[in-house]
Structures are given as structure tokens and as C-alpha cells.
Short mmCIF file of N, CA and C in Angstrom, two decimals:
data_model
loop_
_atom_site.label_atom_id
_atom_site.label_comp_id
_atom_site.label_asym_id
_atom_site.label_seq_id
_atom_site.Cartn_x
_atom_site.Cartn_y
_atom_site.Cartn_z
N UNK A 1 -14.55 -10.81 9.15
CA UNK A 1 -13.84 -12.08 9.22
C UNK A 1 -12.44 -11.92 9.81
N UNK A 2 -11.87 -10.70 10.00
CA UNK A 2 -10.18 -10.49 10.48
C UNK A 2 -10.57 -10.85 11.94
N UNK A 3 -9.59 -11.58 12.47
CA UNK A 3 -9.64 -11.87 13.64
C UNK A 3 -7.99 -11.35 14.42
N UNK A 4 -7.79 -10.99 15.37
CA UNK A 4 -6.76 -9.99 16.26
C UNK A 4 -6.44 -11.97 17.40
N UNK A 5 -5.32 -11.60 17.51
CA UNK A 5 -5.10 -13.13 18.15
C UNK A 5 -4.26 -11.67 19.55
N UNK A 6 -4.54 -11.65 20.40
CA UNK A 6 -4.32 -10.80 21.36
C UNK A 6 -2.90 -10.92 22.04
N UNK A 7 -2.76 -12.70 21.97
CA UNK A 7 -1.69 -13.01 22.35
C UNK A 7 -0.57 -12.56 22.02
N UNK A 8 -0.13 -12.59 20.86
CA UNK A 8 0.64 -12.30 19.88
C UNK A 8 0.89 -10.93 19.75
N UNK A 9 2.03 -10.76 19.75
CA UNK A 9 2.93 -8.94 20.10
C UNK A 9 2.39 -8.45 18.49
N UNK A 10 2.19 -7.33 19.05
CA UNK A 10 2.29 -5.86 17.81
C UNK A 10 3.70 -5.53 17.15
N UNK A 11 3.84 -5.89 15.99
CA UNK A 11 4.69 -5.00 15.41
C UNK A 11 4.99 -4.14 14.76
N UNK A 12 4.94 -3.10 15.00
CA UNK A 12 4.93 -1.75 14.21
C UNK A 12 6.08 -2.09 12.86
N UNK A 13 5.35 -1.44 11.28
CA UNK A 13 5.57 -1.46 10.13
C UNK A 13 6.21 0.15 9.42
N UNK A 14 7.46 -0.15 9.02
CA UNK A 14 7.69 1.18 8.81
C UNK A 14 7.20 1.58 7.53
N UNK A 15 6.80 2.60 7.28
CA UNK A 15 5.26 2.97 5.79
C UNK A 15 5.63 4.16 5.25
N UNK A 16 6.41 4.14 4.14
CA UNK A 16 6.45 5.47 3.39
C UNK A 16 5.49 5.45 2.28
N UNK A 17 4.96 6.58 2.68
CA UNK A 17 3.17 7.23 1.70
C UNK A 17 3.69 7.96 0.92
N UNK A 18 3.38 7.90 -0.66
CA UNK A 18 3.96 8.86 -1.92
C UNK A 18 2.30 9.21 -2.47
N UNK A 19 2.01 10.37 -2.76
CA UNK A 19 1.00 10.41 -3.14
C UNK A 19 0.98 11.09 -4.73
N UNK A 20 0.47 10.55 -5.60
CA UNK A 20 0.88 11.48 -7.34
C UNK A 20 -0.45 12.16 -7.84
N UNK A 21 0.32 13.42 -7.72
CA UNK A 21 -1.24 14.04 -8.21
C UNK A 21 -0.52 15.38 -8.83
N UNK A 22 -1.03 15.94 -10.37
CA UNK A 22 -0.91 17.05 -10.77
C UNK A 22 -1.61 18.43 -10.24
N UNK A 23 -2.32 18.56 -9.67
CA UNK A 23 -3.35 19.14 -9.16
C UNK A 23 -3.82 19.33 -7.31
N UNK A 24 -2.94 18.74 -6.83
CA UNK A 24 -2.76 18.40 -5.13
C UNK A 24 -1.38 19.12 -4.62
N UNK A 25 -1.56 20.03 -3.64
CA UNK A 25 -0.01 19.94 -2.76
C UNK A 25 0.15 18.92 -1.62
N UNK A 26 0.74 19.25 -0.96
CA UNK A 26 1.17 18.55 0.72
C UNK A 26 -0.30 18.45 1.33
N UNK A 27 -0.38 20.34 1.43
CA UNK A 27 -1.59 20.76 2.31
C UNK A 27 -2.84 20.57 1.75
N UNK A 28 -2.95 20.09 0.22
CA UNK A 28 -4.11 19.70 0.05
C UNK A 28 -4.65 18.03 -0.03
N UNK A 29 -3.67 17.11 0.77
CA UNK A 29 -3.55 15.68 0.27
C UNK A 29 -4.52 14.92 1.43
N UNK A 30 -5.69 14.72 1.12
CA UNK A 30 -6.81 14.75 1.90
C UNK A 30 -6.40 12.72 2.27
N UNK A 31 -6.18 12.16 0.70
CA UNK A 31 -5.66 11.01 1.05
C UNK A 31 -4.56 10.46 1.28
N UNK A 32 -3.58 11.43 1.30
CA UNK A 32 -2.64 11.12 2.44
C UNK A 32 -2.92 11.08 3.49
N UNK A 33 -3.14 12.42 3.77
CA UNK A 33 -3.37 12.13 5.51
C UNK A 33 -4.11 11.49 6.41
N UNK A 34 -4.95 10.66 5.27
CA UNK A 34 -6.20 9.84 5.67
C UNK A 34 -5.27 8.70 6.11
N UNK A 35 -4.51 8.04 5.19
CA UNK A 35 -3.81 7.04 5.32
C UNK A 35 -2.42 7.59 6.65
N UNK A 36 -1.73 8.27 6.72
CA UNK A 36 -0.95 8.76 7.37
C UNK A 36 -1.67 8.62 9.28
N UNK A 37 -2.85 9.39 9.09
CA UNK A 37 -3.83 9.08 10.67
C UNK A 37 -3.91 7.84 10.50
N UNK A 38 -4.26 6.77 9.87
CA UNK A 38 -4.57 5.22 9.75
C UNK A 38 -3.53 4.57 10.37
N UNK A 39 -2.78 4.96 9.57
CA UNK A 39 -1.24 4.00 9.82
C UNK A 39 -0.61 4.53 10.99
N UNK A 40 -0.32 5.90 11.69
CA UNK A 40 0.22 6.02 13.01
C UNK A 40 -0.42 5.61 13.90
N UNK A 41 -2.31 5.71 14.03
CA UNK A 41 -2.99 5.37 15.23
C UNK A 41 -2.95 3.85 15.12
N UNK A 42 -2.81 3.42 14.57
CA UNK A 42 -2.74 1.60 14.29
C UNK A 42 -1.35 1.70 15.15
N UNK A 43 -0.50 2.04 15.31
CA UNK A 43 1.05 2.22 15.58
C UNK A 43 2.14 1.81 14.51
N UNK A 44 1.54 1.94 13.22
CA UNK A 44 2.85 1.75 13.04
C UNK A 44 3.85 2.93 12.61
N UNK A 45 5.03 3.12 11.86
CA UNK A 45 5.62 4.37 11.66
C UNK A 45 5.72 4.87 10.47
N UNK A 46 5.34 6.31 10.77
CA UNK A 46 5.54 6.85 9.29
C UNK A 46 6.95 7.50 9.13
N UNK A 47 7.75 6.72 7.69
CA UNK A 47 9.00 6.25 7.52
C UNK A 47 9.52 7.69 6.77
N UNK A 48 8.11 7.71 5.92
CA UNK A 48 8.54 9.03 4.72
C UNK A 48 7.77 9.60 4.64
N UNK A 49 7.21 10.59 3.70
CA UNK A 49 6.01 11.12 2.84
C UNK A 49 6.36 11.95 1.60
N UNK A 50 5.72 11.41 0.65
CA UNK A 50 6.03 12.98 -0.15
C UNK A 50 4.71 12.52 -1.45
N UNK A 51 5.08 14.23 -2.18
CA UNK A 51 3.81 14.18 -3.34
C UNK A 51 4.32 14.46 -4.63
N UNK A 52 4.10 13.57 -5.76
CA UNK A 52 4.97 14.15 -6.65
C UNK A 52 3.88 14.02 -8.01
N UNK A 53 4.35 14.59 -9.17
CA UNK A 53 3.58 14.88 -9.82
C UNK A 53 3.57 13.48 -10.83
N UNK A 54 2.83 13.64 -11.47
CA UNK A 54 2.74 12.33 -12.20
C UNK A 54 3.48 12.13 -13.84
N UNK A 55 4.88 11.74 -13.29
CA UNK A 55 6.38 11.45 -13.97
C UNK A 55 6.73 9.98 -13.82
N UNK A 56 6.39 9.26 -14.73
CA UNK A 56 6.84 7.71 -14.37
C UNK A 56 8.36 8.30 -13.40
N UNK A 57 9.26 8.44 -14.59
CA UNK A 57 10.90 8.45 -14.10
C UNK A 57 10.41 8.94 -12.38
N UNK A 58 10.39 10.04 -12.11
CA UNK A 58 10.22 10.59 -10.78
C UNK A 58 9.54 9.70 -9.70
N UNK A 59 8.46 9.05 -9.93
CA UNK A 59 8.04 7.84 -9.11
C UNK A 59 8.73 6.57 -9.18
N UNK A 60 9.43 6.01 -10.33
CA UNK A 60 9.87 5.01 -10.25
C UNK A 60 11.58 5.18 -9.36
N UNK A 61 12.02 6.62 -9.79
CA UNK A 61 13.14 6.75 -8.95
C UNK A 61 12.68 7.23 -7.22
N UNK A 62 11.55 7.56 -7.09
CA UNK A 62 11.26 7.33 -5.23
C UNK A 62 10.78 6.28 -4.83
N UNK A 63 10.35 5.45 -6.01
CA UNK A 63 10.22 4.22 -5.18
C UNK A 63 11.45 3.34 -5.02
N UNK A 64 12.40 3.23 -5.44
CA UNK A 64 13.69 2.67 -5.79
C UNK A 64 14.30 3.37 -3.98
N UNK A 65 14.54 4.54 -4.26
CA UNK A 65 15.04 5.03 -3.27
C UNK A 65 14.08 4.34 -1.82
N UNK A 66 12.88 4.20 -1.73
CA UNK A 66 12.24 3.50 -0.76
C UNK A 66 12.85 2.19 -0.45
N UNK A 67 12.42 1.72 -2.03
CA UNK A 67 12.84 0.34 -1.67
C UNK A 67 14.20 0.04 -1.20
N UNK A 68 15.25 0.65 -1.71
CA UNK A 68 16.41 0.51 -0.91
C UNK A 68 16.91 0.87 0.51
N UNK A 69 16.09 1.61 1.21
CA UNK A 69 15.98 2.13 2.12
C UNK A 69 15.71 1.32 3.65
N UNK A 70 16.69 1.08 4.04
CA UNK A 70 16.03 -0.24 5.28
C UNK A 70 15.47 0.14 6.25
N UNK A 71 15.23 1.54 6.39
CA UNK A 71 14.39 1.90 7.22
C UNK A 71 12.42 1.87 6.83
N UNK A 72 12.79 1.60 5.71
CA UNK A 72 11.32 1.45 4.86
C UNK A 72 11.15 -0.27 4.45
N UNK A 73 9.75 -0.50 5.09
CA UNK A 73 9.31 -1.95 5.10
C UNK A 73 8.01 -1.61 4.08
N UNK A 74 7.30 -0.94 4.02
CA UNK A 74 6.03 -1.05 3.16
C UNK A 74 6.02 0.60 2.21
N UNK A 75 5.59 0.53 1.16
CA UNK A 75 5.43 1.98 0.30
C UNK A 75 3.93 1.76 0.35
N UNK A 76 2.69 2.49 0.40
CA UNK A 76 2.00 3.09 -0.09
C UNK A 76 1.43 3.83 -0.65
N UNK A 77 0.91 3.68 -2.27
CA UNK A 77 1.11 4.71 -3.11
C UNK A 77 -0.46 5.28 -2.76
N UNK A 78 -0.59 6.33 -3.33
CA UNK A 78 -2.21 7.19 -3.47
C UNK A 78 -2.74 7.77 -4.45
N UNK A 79 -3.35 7.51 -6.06
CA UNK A 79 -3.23 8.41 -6.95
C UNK A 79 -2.69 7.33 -8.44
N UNK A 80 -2.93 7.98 -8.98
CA UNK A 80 -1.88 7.62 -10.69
C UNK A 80 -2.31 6.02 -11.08
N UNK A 81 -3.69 5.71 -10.47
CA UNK A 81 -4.11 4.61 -11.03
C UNK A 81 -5.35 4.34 -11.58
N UNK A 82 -5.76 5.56 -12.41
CA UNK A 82 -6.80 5.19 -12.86
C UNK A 82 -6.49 4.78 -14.76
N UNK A 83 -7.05 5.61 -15.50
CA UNK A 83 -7.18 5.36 -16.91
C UNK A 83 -6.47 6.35 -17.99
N UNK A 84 -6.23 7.23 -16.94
CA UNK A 84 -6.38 8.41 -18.04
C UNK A 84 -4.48 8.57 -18.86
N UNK A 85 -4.03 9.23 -19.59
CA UNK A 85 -2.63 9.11 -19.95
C UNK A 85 -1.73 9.33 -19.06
N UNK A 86 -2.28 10.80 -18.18
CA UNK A 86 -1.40 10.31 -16.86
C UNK A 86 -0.97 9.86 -15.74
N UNK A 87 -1.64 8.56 -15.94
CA UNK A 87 -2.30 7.60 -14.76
C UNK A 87 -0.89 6.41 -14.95
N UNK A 88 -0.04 6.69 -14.09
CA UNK A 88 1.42 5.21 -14.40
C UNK A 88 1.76 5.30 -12.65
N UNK A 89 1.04 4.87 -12.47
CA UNK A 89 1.98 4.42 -11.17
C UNK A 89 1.40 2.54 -11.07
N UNK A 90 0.44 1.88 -11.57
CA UNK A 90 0.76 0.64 -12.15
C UNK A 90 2.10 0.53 -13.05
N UNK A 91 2.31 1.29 -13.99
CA UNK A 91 3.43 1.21 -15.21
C UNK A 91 4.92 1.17 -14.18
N UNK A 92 5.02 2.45 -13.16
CA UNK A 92 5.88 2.89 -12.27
C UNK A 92 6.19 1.59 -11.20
N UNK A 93 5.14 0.59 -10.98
CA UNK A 93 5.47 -0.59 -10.13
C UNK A 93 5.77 -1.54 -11.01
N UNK A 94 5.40 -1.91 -12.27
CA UNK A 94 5.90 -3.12 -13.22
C UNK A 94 7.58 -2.71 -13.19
N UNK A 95 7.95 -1.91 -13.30
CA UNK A 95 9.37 -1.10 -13.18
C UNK A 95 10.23 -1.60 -12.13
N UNK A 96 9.76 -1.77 -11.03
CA UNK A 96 10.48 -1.90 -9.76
C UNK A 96 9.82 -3.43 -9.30
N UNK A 97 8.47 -4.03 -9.34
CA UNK A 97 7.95 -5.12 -8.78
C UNK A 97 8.76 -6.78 -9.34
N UNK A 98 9.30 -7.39 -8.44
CA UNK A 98 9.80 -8.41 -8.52
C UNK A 98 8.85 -9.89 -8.51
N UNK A 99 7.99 -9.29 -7.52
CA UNK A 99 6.71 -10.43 -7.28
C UNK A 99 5.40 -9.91 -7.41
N UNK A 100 4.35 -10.33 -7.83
CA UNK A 100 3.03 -8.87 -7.61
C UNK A 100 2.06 -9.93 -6.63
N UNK A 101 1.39 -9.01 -6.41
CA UNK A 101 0.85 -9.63 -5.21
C UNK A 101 -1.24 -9.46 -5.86
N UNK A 102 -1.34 -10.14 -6.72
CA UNK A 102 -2.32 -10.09 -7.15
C UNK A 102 -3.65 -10.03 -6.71
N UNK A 103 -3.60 -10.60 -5.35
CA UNK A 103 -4.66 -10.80 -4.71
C UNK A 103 -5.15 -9.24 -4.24
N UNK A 104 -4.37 -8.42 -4.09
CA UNK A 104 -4.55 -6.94 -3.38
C UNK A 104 -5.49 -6.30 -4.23
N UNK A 105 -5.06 -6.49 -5.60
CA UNK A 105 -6.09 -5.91 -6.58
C UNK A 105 -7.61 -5.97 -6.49
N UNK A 106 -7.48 -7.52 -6.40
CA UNK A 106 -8.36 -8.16 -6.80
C UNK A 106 -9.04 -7.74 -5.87
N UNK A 107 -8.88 -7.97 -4.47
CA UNK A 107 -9.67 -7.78 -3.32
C UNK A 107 -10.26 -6.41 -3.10
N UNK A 108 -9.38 -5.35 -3.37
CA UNK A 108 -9.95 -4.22 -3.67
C UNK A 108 -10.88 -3.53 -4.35
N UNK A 109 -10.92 -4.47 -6.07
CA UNK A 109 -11.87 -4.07 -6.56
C UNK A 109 -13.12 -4.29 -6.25
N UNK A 110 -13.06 -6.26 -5.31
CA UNK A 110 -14.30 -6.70 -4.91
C UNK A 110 -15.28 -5.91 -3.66
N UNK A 111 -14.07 -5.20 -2.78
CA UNK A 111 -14.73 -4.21 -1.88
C UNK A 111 -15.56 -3.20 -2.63
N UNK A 112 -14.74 -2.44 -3.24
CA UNK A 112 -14.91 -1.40 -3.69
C UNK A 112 -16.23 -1.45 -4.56
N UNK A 113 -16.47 -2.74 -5.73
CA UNK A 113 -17.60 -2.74 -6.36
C UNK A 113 -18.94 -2.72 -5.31
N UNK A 114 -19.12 -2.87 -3.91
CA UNK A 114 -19.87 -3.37 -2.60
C UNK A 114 -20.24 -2.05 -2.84
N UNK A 115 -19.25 -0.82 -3.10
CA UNK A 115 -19.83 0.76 -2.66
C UNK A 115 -19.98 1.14 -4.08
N UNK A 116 -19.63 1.06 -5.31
CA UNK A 116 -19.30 1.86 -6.27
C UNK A 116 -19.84 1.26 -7.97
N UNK A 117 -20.04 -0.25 -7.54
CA UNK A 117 -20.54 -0.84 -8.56
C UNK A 117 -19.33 -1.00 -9.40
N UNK A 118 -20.04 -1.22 -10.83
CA UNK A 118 -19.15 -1.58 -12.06
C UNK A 118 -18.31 -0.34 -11.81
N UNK A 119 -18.12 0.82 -11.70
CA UNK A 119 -17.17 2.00 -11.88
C UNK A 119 -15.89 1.33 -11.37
N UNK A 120 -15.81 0.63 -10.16
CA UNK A 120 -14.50 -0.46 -10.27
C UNK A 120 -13.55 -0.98 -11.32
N UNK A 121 -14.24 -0.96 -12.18
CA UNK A 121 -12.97 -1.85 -13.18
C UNK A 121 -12.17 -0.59 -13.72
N UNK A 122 -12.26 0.58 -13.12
CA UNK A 122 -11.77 1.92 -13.74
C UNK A 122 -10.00 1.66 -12.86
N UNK A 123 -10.33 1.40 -12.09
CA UNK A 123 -9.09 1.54 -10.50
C UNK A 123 -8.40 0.10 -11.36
N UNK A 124 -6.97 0.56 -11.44
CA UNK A 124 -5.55 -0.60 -11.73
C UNK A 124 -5.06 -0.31 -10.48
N UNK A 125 -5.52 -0.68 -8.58
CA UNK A 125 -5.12 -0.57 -8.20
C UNK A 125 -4.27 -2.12 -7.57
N UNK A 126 -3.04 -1.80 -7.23
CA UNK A 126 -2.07 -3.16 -6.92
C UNK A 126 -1.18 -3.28 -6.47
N UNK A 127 -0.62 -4.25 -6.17
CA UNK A 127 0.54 -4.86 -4.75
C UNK A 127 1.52 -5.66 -5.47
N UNK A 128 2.43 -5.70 -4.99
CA UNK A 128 3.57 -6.11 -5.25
C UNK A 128 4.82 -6.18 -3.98
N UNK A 129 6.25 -6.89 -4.25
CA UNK A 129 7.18 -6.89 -3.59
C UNK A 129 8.58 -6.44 -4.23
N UNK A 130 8.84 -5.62 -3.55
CA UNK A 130 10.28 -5.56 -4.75
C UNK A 130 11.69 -5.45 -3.57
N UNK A 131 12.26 -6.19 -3.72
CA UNK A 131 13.93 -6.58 -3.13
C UNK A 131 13.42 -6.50 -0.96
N UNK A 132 12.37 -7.27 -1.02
CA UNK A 132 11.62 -7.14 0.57
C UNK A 132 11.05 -6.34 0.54
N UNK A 133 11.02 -5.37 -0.13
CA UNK A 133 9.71 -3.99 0.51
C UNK A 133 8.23 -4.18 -0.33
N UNK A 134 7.59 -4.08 0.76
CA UNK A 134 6.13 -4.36 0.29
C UNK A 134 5.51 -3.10 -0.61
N UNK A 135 4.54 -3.27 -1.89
CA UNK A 135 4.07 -1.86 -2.62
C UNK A 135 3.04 -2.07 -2.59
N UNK A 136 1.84 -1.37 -2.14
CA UNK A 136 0.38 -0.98 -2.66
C UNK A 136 -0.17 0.21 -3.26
N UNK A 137 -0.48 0.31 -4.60
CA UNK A 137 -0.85 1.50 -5.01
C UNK A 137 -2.58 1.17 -4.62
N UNK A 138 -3.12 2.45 -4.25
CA UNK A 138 -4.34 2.95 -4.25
C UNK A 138 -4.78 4.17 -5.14
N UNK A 139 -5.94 4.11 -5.62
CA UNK A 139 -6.93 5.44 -5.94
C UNK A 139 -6.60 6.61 -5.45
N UNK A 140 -6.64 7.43 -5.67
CA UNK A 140 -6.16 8.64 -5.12
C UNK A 140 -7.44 9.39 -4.59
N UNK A 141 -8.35 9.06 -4.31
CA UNK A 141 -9.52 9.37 -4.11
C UNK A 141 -9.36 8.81 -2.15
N UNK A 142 -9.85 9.46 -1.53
CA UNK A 142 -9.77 9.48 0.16
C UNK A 142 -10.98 8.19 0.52
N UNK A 143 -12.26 8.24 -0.41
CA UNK A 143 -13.03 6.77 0.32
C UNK A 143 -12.54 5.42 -0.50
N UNK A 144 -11.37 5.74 -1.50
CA UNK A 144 -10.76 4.60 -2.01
C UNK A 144 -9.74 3.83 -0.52
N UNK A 145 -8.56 5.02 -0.28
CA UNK A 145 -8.15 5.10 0.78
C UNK A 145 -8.26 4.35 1.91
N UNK A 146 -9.15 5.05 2.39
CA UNK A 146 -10.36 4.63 3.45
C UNK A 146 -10.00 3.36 3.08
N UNK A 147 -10.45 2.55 2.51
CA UNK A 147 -11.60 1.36 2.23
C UNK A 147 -10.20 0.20 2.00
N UNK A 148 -9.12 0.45 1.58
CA UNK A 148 -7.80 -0.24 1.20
C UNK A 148 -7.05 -0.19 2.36
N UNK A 149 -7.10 1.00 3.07
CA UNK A 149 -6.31 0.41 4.89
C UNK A 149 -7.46 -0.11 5.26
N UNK A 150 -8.66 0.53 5.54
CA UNK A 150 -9.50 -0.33 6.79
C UNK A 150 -9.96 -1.96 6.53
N UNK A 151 -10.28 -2.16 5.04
CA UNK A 151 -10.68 -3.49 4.29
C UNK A 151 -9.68 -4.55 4.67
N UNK A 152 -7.95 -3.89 4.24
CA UNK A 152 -7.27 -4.88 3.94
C UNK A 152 -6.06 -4.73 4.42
N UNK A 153 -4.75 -3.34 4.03
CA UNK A 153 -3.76 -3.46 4.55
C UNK A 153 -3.97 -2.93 6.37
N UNK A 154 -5.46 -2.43 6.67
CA UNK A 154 -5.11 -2.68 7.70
C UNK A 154 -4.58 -3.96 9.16
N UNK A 155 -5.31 -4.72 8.24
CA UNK A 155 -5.18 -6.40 8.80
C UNK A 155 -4.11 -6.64 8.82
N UNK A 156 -3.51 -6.75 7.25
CA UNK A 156 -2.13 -7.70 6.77
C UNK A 156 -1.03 -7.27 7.10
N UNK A 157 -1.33 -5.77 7.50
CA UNK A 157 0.35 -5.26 8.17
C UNK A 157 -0.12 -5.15 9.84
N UNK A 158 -0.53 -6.25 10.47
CA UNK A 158 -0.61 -6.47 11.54
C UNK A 158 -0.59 -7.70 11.97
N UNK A 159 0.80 -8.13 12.83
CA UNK A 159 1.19 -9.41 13.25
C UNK A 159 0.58 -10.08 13.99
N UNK A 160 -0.84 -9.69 14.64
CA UNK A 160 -1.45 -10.27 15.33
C UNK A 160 -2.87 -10.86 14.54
N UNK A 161 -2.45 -10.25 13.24
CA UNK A 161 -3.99 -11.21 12.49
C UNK A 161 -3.88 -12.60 12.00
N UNK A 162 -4.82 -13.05 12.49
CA UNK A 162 -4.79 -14.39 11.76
C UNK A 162 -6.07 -14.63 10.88
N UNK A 163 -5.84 -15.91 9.97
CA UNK A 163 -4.78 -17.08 10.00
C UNK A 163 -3.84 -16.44 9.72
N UNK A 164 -3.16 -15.64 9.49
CA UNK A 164 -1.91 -15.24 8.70
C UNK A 164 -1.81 -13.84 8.50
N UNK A 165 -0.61 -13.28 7.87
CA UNK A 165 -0.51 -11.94 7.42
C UNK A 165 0.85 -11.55 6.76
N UNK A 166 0.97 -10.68 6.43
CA UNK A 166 2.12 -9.96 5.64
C UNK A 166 3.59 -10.04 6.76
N UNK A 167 3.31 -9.31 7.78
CA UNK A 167 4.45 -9.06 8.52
C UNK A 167 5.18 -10.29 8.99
N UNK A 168 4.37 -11.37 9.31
CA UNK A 168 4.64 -12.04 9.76
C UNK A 168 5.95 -12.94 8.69
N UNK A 169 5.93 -12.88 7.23
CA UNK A 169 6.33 -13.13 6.13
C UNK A 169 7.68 -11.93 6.36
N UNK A 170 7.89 -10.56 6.41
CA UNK A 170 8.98 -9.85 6.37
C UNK A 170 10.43 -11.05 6.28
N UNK A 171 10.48 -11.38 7.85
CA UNK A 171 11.66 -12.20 7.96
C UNK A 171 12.29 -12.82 6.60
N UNK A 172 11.41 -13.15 5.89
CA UNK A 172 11.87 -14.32 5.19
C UNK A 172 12.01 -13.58 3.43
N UNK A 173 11.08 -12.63 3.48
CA UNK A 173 11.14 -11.71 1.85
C UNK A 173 12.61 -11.51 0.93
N UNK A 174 13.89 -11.94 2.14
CA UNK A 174 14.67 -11.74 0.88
C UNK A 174 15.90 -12.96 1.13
N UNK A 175 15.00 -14.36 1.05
CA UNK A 175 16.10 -15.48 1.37
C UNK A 175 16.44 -15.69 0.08
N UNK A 176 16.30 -15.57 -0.92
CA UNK A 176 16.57 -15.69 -2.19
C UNK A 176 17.94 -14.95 -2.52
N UNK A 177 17.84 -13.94 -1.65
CA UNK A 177 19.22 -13.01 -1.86
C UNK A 177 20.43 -13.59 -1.15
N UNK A 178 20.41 -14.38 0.44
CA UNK A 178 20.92 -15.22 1.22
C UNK A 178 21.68 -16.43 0.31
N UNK A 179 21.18 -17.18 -0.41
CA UNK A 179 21.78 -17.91 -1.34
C UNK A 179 23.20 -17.72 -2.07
#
């Protein structure tokens, strides 16, 4: 159903990828770099990267640092959202999220149940906005990945999709502060 309006200019999205995993380095971050190839061959830019272990404080202070960061327009998280005790990177975005963007969830799980069935309701994965910068946490799992750029943020962080999309919204994410 995404439709590409051709007319309409490309705008490259600047995307810092945090990935949380106790058990993963750099060189072993299969869904990072899944997302990292996604997001440069699409064109847009990769802003940051890093991997950190799963520390609310430590994620909620790199996402802060993102979000303040004006060279950073979108965070994508990878990881720290499933069930288990050390699963907070939902907890780590209630922290920092100003607006949530509910629909991301939702839509995700509905893909995702297409491949995986009921095991879906396991993933708290979700979107949000905090002070203009866009947040999506994902699964930390690589066909979660997969399936959350190609399904969805690949569309919405592209100015040429219609009816509508995310980027196209940037401009306006922090008129509230303008006031």
C-alpha cells in the first residue's frame, strides 16, 4: 500500500542506532548493522551508533544526549524490549517521551503476528517524540529489525511517501516551544 510520489524531493533523515544488549559487542550487532545498511542505502545518515548494556540510567542518559543533539532527527533503538527484568528500554523511553506515538507499536505487532503468531504480544516494541526527535525501539532480534524498517519506518522517514509521513511533520515538532 506505500506509495513513492516521485515528484517530491528526498530528504535524507539523520538516525542515531543504540543497540542494548548484555551479551552483544559492536562486531557482533547483526541488528544493527541490519538497520545501519537499511538506513544509509535508503540515503539517509547515520548520525551515531553505539551498544550499551542494559542500564536504564545509561540508555536514558544516551538518549537525552541524542535527543539534544541537532544533528540527530530520529533514534532507533534495537534490543531491551522484551519481558524479561532486563528488558527497559520501553521504561528508558517513558523517561524521555513527551508524545508516544502509539500507532508504531501497534503496527508492528500486527506485522509481526503475519510471521510469528501470538509470540507477538512478547515485543513492548514503541515510538514516541521527545523535544522534536523521533524514538523507535525495536526487538533486538535482526528479522524483528528487518520487518520495522522495511514494514514501516522505512516509508515514514521518507518525504516522498504518501498520503503522508513523518518527515514531512519535522518542521513543525517543536512549535510548542516557539510560543
Amino acid at each position: 500500500m506505500s506509495k513513492i510520489d516521485e515528484t517530491r524531493a528526498f530528504r535524507p533523515v539523520n538516525i542515531a542506532l543504540l543497540t542494548v544488549s548484555d551479551r552483544r559487542s559492536l562486531a557482533e550487532d547483526t541488528s544493527g548493522d541490519l538497520l545501519q545498511e537499511r538506513l544509509t542505502s535508503a540515503g539517509h545518515v547515520l548520525a551515531a551508533r553505539a551498544l550499551l548494556k542494559d542500564d536504564l540510567a545509561a540508555i536514558i542518559a544516551q538518549l537525552n544526549a541524542w535527543i539534544d543533539d541537532p544533528e540527530v532527527d530520529c533514534v532507533i533503538t534495537t534490543g531491551g524490549t522484551g519481558l524479561t527484568g532486563r528488558d527497559v528500554m520501553p521504561e528508558a523511553f517513558k523517561a524521555v517521551v513527551e508524545k508516544e506515538i502509539p500507532g508504531f507499536g501497534e503496527l508492528f505487532r500486527w506485522i509481526s503476528f503475519q510471521k510469528i503468531g501470538t509470540s507477538t504480544i512478547q515485543s513492548r516494541a514503541t515510538g514516541g517524540l521527545a523535544r522534536g526527535t523521533y524514538l523507535f525501539a525495536l526487538p533486538g532480534s535482526t528479522s524483528a529489525c528487518r520487518d520495522g524498517w522495511d514494514e514501516i519506518l522505512r516509508w515514514q522517514l521518507d518525504a516522498r511517501h504518501k498520503p503522508c509521513n513523518l518527515v514531512e511533520l519535522m518542521p513543525r515538532l517543536r512549535e510548542h516551544e516557539a510560543v
